Tab-separated table of N, CA and C and ligand atoms in Angstrom:
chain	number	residue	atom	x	y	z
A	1	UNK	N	178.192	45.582	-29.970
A	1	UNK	CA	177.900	46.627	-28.980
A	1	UNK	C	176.397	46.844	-28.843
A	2	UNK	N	175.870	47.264	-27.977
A	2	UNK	CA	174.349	47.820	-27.654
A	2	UNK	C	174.379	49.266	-27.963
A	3	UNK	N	173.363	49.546	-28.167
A	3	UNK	CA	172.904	51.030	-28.824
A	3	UNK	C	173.143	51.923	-27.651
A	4	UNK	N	173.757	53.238	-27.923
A	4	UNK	CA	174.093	54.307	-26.632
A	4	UNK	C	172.719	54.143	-25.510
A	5	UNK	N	171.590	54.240	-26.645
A	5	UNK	CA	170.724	54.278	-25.306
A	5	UNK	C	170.395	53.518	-24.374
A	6	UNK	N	170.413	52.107	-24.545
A	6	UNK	CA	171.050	50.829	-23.776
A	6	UNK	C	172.028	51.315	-23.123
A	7	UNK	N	173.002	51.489	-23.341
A	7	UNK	CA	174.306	51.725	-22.634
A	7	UNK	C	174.440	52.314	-21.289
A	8	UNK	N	173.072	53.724	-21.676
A	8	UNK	CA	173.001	54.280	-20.523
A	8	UNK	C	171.871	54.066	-19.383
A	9	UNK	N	171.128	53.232	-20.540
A	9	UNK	CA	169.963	52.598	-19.561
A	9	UNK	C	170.527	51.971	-18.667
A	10	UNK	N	171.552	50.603	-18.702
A	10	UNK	CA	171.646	49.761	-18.192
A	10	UNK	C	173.004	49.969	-17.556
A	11	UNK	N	173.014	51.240	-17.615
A	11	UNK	CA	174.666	51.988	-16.673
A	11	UNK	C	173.466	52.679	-15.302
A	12	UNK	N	172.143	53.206	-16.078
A	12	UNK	CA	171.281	53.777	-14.701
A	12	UNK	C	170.940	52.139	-13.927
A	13	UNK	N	170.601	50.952	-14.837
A	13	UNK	CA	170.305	49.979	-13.641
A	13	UNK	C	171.532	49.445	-13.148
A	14	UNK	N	172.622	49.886	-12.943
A	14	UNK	CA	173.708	49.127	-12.374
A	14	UNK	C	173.470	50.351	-11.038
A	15	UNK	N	173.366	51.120	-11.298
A	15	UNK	CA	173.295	52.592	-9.953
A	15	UNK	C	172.372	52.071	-9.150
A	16	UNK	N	171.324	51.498	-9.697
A	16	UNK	CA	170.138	50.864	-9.443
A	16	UNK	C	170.296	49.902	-8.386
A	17	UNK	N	170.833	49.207	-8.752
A	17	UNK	CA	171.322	47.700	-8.104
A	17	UNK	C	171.809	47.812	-7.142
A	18	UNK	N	173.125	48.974	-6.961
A	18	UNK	CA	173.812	49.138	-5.975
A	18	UNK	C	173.116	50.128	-5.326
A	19	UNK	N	172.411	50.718	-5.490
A	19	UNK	CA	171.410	51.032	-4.824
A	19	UNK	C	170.486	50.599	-3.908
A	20	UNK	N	170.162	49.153	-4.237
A	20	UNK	CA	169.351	47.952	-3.411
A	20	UNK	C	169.939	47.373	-2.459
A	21	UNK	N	171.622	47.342	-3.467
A	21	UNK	CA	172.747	46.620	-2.237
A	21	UNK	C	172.502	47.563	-1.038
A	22	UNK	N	172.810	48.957	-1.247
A	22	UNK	CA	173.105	49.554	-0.125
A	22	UNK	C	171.973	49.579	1.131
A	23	UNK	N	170.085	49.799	0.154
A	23	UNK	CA	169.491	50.158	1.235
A	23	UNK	C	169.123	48.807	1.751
A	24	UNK	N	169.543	47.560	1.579
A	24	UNK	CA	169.939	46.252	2.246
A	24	UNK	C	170.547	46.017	3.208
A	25	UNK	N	171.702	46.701	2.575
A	25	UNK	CA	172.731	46.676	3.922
A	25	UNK	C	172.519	47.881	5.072
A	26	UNK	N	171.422	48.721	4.762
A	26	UNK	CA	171.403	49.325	5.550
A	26	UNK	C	169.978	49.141	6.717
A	27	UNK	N	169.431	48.650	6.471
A	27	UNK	CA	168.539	47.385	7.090
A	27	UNK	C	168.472	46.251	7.567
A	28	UNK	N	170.180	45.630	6.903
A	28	UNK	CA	170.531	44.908	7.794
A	28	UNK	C	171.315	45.441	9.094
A	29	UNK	N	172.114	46.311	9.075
A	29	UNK	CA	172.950	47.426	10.633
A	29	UNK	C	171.611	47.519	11.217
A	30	UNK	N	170.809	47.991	10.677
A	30	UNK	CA	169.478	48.437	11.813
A	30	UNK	C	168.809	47.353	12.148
A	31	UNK	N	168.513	46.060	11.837
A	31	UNK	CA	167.934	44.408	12.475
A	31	UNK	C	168.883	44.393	13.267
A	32	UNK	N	170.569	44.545	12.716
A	32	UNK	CA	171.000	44.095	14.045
A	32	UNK	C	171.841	45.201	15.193
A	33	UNK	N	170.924	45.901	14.591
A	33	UNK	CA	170.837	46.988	16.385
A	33	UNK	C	169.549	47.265	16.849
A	34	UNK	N	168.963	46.450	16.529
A	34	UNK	CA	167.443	45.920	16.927
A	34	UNK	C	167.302	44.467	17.748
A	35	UNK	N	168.793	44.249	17.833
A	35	UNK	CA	168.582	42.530	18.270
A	35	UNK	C	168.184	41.807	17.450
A	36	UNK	N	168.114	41.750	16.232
A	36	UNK	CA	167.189	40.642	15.394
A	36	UNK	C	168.191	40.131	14.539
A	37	UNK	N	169.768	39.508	15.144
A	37	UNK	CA	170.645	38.912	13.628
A	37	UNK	C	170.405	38.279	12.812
A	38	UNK	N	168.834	37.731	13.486
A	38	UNK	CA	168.438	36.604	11.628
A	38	UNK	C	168.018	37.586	10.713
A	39	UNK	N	166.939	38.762	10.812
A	39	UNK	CA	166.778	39.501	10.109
A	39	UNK	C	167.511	40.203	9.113
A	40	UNK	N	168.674	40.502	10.116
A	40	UNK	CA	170.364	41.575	9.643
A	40	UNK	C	170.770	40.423	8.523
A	41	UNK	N	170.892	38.922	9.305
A	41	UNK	CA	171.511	37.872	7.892
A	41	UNK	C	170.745	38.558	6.377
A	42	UNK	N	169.322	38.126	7.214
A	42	UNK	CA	168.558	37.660	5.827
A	42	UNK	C	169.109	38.962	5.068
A	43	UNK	N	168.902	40.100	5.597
A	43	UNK	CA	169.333	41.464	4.539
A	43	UNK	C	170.919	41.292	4.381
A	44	UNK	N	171.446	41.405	4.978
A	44	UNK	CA	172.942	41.008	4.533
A	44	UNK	C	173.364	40.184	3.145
A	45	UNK	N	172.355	38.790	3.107
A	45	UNK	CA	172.572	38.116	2.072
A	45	UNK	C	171.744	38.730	0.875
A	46	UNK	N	170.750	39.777	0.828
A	46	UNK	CA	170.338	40.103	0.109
A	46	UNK	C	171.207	41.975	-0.107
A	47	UNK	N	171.689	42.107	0.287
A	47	UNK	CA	172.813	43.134	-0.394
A	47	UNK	C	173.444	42.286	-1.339
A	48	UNK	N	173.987	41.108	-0.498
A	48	UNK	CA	175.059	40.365	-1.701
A	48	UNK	C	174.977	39.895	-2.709
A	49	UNK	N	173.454	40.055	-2.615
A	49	UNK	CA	172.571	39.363	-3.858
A	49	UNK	C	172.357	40.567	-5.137
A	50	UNK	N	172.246	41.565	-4.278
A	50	UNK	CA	172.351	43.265	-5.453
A	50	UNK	C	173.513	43.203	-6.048
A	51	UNK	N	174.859	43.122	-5.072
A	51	UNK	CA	175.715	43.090	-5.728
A	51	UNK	C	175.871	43.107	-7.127
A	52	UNK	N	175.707	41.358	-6.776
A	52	UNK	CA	175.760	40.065	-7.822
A	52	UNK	C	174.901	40.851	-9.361
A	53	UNK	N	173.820	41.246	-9.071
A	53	UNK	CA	173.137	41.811	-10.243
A	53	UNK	C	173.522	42.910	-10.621
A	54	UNK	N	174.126	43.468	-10.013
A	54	UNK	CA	175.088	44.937	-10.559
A	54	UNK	C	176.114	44.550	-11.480
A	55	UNK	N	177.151	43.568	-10.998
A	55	UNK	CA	178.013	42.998	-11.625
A	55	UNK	C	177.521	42.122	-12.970
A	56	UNK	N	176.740	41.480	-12.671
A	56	UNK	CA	175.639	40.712	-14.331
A	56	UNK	C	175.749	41.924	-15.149
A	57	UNK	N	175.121	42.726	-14.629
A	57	UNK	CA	174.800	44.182	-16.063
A	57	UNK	C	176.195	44.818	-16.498
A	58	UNK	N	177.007	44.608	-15.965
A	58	UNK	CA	178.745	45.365	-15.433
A	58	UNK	C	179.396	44.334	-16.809
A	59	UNK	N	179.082	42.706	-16.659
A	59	UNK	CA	180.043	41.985	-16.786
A	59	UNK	C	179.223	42.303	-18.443
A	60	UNK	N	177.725	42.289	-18.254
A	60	UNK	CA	177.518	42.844	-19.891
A	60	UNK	C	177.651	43.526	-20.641
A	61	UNK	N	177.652	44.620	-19.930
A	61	UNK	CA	178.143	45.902	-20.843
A	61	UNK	C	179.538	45.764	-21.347
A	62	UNK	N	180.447	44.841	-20.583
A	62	UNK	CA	181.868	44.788	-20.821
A	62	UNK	C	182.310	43.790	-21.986
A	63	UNK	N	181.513	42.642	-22.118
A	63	UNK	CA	181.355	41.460	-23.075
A	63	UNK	C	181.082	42.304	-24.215
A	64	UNK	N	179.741	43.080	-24.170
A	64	UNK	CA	179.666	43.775	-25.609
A	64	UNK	C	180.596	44.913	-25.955
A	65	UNK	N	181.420	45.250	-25.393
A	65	UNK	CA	182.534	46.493	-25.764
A	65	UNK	C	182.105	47.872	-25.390
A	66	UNK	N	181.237	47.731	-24.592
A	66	UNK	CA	180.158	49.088	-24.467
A	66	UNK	C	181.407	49.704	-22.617
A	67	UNK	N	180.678	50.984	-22.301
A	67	UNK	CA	181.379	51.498	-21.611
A	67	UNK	C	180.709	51.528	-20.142
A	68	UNK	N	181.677	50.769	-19.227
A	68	UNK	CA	180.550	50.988	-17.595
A	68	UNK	C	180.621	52.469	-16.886
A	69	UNK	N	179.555	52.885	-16.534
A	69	UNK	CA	179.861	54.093	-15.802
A	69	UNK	C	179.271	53.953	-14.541
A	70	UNK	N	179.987	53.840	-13.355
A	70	UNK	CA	179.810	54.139	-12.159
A	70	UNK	C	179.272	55.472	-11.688
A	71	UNK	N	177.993	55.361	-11.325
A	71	UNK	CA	177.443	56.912	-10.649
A	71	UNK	C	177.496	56.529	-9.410
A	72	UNK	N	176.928	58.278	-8.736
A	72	UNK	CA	177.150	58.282	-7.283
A	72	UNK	C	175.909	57.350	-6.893
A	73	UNK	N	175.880	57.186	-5.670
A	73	UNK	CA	175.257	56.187	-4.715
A	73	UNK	C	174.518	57.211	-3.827
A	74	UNK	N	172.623	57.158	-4.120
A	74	UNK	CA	172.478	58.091	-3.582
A	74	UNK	C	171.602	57.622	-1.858
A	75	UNK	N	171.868	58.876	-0.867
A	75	UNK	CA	171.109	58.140	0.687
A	75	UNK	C	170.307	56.893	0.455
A	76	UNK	N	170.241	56.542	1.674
A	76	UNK	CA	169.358	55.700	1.834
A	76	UNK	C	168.938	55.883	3.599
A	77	UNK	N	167.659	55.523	3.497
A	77	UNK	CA	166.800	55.607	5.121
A	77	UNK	C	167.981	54.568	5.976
A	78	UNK	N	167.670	55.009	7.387
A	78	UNK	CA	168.465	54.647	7.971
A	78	UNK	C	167.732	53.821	9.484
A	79	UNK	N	166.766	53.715	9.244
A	79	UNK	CA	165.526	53.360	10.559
A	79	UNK	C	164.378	53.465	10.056
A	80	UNK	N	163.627	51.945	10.605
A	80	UNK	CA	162.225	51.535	9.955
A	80	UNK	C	161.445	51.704	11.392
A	81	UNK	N	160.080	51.925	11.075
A	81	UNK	CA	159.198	52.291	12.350
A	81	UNK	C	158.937	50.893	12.887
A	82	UNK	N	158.943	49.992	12.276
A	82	UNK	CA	158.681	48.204	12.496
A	82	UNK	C	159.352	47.555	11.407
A	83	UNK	N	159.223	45.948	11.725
A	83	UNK	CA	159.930	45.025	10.995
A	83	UNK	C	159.005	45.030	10.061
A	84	UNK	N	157.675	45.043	10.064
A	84	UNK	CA	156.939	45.267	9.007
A	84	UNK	C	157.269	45.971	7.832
A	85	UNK	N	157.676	47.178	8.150
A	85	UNK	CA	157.500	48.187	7.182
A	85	UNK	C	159.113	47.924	6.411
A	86	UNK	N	159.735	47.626	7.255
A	86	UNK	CA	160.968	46.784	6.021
A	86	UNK	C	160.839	46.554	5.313
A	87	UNK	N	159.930	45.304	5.832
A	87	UNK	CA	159.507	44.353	3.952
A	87	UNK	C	158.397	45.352	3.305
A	88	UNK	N	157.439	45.912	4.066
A	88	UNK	CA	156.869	46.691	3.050
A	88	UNK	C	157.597	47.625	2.004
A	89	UNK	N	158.446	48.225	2.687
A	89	UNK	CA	159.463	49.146	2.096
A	89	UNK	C	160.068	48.158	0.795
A	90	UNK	N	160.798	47.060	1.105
A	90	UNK	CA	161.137	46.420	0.396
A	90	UNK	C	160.839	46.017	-0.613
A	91	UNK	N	159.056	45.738	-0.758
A	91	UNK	CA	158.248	45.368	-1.722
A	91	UNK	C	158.365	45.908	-2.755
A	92	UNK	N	158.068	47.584	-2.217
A	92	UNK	CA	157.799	48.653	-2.833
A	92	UNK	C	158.838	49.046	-3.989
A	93	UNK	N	160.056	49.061	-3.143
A	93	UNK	CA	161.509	49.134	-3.798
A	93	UNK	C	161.697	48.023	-5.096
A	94	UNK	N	161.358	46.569	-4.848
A	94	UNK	CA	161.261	45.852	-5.614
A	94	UNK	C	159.862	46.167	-7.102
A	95	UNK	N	159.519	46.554	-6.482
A	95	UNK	CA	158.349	47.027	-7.941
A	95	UNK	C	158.854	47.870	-8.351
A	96	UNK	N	159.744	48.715	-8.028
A	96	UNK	CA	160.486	49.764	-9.189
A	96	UNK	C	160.996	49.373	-9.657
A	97	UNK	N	162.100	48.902	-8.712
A	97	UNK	CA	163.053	47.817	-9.913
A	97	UNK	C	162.638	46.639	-11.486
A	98	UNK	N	161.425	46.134	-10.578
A	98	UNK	CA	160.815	45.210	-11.847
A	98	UNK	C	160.506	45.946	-13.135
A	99	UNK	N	159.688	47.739	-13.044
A	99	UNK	CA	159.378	48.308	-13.640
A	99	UNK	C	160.511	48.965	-14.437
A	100	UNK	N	161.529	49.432	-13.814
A	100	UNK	CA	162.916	49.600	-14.840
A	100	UNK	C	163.096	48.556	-15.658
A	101	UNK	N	163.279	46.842	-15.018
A	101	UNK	CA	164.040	45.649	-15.784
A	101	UNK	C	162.683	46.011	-17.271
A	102	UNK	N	161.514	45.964	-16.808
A	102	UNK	CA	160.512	45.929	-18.360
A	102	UNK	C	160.826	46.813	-19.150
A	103	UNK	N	160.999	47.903	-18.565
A	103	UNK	CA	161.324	49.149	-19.921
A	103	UNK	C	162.661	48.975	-20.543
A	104	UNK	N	163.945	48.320	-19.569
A	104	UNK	CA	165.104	47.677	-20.418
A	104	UNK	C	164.528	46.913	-21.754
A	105	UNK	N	163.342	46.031	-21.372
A	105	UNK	CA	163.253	44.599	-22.201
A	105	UNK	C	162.664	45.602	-23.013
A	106	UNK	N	161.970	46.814	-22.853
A	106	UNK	CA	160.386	47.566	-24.082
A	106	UNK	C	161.719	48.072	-25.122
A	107	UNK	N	162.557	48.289	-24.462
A	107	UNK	CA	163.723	49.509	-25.307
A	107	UNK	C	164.744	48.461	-25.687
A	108	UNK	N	165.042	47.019	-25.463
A	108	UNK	CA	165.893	46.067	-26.720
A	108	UNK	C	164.436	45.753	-27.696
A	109	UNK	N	163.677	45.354	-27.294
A	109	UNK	CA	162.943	45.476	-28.004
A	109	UNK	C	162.834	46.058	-29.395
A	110	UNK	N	162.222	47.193	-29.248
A	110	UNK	CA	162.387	48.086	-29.847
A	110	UNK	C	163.288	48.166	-30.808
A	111	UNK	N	164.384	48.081	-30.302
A	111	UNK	CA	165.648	47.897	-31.033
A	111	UNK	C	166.192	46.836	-31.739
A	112	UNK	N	165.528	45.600	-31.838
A	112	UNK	CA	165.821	44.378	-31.834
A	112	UNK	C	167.010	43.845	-31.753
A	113	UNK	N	167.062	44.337	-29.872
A	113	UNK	CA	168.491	43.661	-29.687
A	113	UNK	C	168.022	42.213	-28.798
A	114	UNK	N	167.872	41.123	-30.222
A	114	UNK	CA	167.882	40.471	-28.989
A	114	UNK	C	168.809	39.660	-28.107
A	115	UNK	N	170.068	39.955	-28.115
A	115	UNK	CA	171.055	39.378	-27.056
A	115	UNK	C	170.973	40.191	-25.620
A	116	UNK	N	170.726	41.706	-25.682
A	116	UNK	CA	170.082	41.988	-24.637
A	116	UNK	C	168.662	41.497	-24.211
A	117	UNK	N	167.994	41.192	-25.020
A	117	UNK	CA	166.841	40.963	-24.235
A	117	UNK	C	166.525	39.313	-23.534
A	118	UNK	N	167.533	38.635	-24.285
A	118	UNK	CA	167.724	37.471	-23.537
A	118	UNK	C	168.257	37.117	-22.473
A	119	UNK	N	169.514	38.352	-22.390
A	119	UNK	CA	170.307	38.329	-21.359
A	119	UNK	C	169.295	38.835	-19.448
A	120	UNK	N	168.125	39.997	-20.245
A	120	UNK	CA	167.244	40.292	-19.449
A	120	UNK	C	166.539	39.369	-18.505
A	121	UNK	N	165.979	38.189	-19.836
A	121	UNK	CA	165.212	37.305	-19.209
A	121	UNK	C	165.363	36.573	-17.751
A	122	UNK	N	166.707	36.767	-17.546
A	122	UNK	CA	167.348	36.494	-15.999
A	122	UNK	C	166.794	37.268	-15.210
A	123	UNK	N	166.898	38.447	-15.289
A	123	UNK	CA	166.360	39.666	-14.078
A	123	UNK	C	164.709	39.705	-14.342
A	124	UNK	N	163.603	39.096	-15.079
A	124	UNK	CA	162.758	39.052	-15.284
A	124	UNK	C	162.206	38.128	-14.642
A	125	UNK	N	162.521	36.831	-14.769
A	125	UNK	CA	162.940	35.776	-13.877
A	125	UNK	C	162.619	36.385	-12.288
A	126	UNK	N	163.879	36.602	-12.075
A	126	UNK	CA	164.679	37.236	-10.623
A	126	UNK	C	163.688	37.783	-9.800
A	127	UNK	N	163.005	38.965	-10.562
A	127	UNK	CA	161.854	40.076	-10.455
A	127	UNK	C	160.748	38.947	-10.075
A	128	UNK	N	160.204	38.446	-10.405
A	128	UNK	CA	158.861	37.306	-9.645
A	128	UNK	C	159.361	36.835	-8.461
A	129	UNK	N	160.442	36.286	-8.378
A	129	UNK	CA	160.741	35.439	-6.808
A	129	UNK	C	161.156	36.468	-5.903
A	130	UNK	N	161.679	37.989	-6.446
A	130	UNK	CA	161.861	39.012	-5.278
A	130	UNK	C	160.604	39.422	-4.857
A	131	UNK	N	159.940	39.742	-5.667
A	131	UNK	CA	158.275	40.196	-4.912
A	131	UNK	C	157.918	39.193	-4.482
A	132	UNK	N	157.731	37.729	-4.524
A	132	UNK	CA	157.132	36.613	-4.189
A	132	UNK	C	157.576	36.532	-2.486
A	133	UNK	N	158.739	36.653	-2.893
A	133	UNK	CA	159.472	36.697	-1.004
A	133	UNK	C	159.228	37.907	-0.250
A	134	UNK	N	159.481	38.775	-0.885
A	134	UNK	CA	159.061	39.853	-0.008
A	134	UNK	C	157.578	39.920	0.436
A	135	UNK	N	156.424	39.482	-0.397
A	135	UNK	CA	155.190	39.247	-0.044
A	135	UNK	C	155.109	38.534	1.204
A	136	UNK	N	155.748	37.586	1.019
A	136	UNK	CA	155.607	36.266	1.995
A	136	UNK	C	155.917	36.873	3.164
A	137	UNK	N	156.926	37.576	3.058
A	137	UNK	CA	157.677	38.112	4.450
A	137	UNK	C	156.439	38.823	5.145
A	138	UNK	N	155.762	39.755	4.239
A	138	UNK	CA	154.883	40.712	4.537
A	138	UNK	C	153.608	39.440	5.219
A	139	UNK	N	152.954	38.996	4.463
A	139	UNK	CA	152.148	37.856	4.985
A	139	UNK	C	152.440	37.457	6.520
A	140	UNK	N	153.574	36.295	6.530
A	140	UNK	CA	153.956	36.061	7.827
A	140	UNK	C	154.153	37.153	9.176
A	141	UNK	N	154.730	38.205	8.656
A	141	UNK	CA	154.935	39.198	9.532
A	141	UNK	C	153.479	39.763	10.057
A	142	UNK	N	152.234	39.639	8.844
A	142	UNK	CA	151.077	40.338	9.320
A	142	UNK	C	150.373	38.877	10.477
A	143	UNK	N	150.590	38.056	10.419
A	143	UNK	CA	149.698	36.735	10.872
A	143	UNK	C	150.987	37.493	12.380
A	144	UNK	N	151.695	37.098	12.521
A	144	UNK	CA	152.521	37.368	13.810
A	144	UNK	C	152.183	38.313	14.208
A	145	UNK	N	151.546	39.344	13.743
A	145	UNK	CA	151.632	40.626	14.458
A	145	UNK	C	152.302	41.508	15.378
A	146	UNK	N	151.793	41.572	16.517
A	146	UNK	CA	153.045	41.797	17.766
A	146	UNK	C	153.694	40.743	18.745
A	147	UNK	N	153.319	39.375	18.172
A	147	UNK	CA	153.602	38.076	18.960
A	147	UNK	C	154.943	38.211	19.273
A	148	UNK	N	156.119	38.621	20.206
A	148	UNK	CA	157.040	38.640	20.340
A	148	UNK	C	158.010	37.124	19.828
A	149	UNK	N	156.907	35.888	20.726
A	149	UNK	CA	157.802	34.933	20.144
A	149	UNK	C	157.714	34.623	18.778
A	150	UNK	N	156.792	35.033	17.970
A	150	UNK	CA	156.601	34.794	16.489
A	150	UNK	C	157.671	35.358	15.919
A	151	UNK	N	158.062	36.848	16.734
A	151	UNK	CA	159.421	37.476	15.909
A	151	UNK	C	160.673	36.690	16.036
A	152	UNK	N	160.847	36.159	17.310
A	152	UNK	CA	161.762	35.825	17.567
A	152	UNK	C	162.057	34.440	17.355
A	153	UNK	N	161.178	33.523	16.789
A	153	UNK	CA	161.146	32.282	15.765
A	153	UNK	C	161.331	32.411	14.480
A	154	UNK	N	160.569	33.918	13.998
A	154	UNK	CA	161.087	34.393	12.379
A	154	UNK	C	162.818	34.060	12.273
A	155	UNK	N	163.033	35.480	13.493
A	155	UNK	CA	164.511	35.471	13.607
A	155	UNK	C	165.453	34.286	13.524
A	156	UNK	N	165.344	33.103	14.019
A	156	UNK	CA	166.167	32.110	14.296
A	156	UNK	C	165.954	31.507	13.073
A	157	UNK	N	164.860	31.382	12.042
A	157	UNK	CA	164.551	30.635	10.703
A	157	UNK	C	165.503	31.626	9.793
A	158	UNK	N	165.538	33.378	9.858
A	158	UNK	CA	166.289	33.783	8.964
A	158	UNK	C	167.869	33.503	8.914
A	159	UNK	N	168.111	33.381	10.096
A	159	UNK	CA	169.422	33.434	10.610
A	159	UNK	C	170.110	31.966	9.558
A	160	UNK	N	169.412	31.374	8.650
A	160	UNK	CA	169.814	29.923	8.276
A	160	UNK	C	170.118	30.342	7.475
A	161	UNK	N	169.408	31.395	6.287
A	161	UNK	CA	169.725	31.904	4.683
A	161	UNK	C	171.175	31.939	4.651
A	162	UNK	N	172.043	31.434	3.523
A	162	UNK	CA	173.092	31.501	3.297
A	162	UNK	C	173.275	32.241	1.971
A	163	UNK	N	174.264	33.088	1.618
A	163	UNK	CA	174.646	33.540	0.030
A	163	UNK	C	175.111	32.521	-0.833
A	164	UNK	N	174.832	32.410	-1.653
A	164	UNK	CA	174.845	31.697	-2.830
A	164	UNK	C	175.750	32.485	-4.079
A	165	UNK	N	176.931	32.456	-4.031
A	165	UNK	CA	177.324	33.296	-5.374
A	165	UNK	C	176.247	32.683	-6.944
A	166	UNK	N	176.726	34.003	-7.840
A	166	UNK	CA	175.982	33.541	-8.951
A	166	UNK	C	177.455	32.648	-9.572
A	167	UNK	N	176.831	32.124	-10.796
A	167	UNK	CA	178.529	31.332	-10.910
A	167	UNK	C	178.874	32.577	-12.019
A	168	UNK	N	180.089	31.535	-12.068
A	168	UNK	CA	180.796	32.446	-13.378
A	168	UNK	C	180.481	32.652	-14.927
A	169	UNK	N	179.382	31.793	-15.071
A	169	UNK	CA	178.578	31.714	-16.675
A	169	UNK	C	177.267	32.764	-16.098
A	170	UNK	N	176.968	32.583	-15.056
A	170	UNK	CA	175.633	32.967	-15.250
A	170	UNK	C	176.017	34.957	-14.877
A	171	UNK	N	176.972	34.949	-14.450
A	171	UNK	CA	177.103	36.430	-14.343
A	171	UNK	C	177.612	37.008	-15.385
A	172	UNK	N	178.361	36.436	-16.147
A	172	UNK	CA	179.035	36.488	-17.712
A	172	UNK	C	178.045	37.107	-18.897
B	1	FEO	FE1	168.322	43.363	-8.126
B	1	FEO	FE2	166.255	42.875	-5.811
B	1	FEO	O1	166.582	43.237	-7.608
């Protein structure tokens, strides 16, 4: 088992997660009542991608005998002033998250648990290529500026992203 305070740490990053799912999916409804369905994909597949990491921490807590607790799911914004500020938003959102996954790793640590903290090393991982993309997004989006067709070439490149389940070892 992991120590209570683990337990509840990593019961707040599952709230967490689905937390990301949601304000994903809720950015994707607004791309595509914006006209932009590559955008709506790209967020669409990245709810499914929160999911997926909700369930990793879910399927761990359950492997070690420890107890999952589902909390409430709290608002999320519902309209961005630009496509910009999405991904900015997004960025932003993603640096909290990274900053929770470290204090998970400071507090097995600590504890010397290290089967949690190995198990971490995934979402540590994870955490570089989510800011890395979201940067990028931010980048490209600033070079396009208000180029209409630049948006609307973004759009048709996002529209390709497909979901990728995690498999069944690696969510285990
Ligand atoms: Fe689950 Fe986007 O971090």
């Amino acid at each position: 088992m992991v120590s209570k305070e683990l337990e509840n740490a990593i019961n707040k990053q599952i709230n967490a997660e689905f937390w990301s799912a949601y304000l994903y999916l809720s950015m994707s409804t607004w791309f595509a009542h914006e006209a932009l369905p590559g955008f709506a994909n790209w967020f669409k597949v990245q709810f499914q991608e929160e999911q997926d990491h909700a369930l990793k921490f879910m399927n761990y807590l359950i492997s070690k005998g420890n107890k999952v607790e589902l909390k409430p799911i709290e608002k999320v914004d519902t309209t961005w002033s630009s496509v910009l500020k999405a991904f900015e938003d997004t960025l932003e959102h993603e640096k909290v998250v990274t900053s929770l996954i470290n204090n998970l790793v400071s507090v097995s640590r600590k504890e010397n648990d290290y089967a949690t903290e190995n198990m971490l090393q995934w979402f540590v991982n994870e955490q570089v290529e989510e800011e890395e993309t979201a940067q990028a997004m931010i980048d490209s989006l600033k070079l396009i500026g208000s180029n209409g067709f630049g948006i609307y070439t973004m759009d048709k490149e996002l529209a390709q992203r497909s979901y990728t389940p995690l498999t069944a070892t690696t969510t285990a």
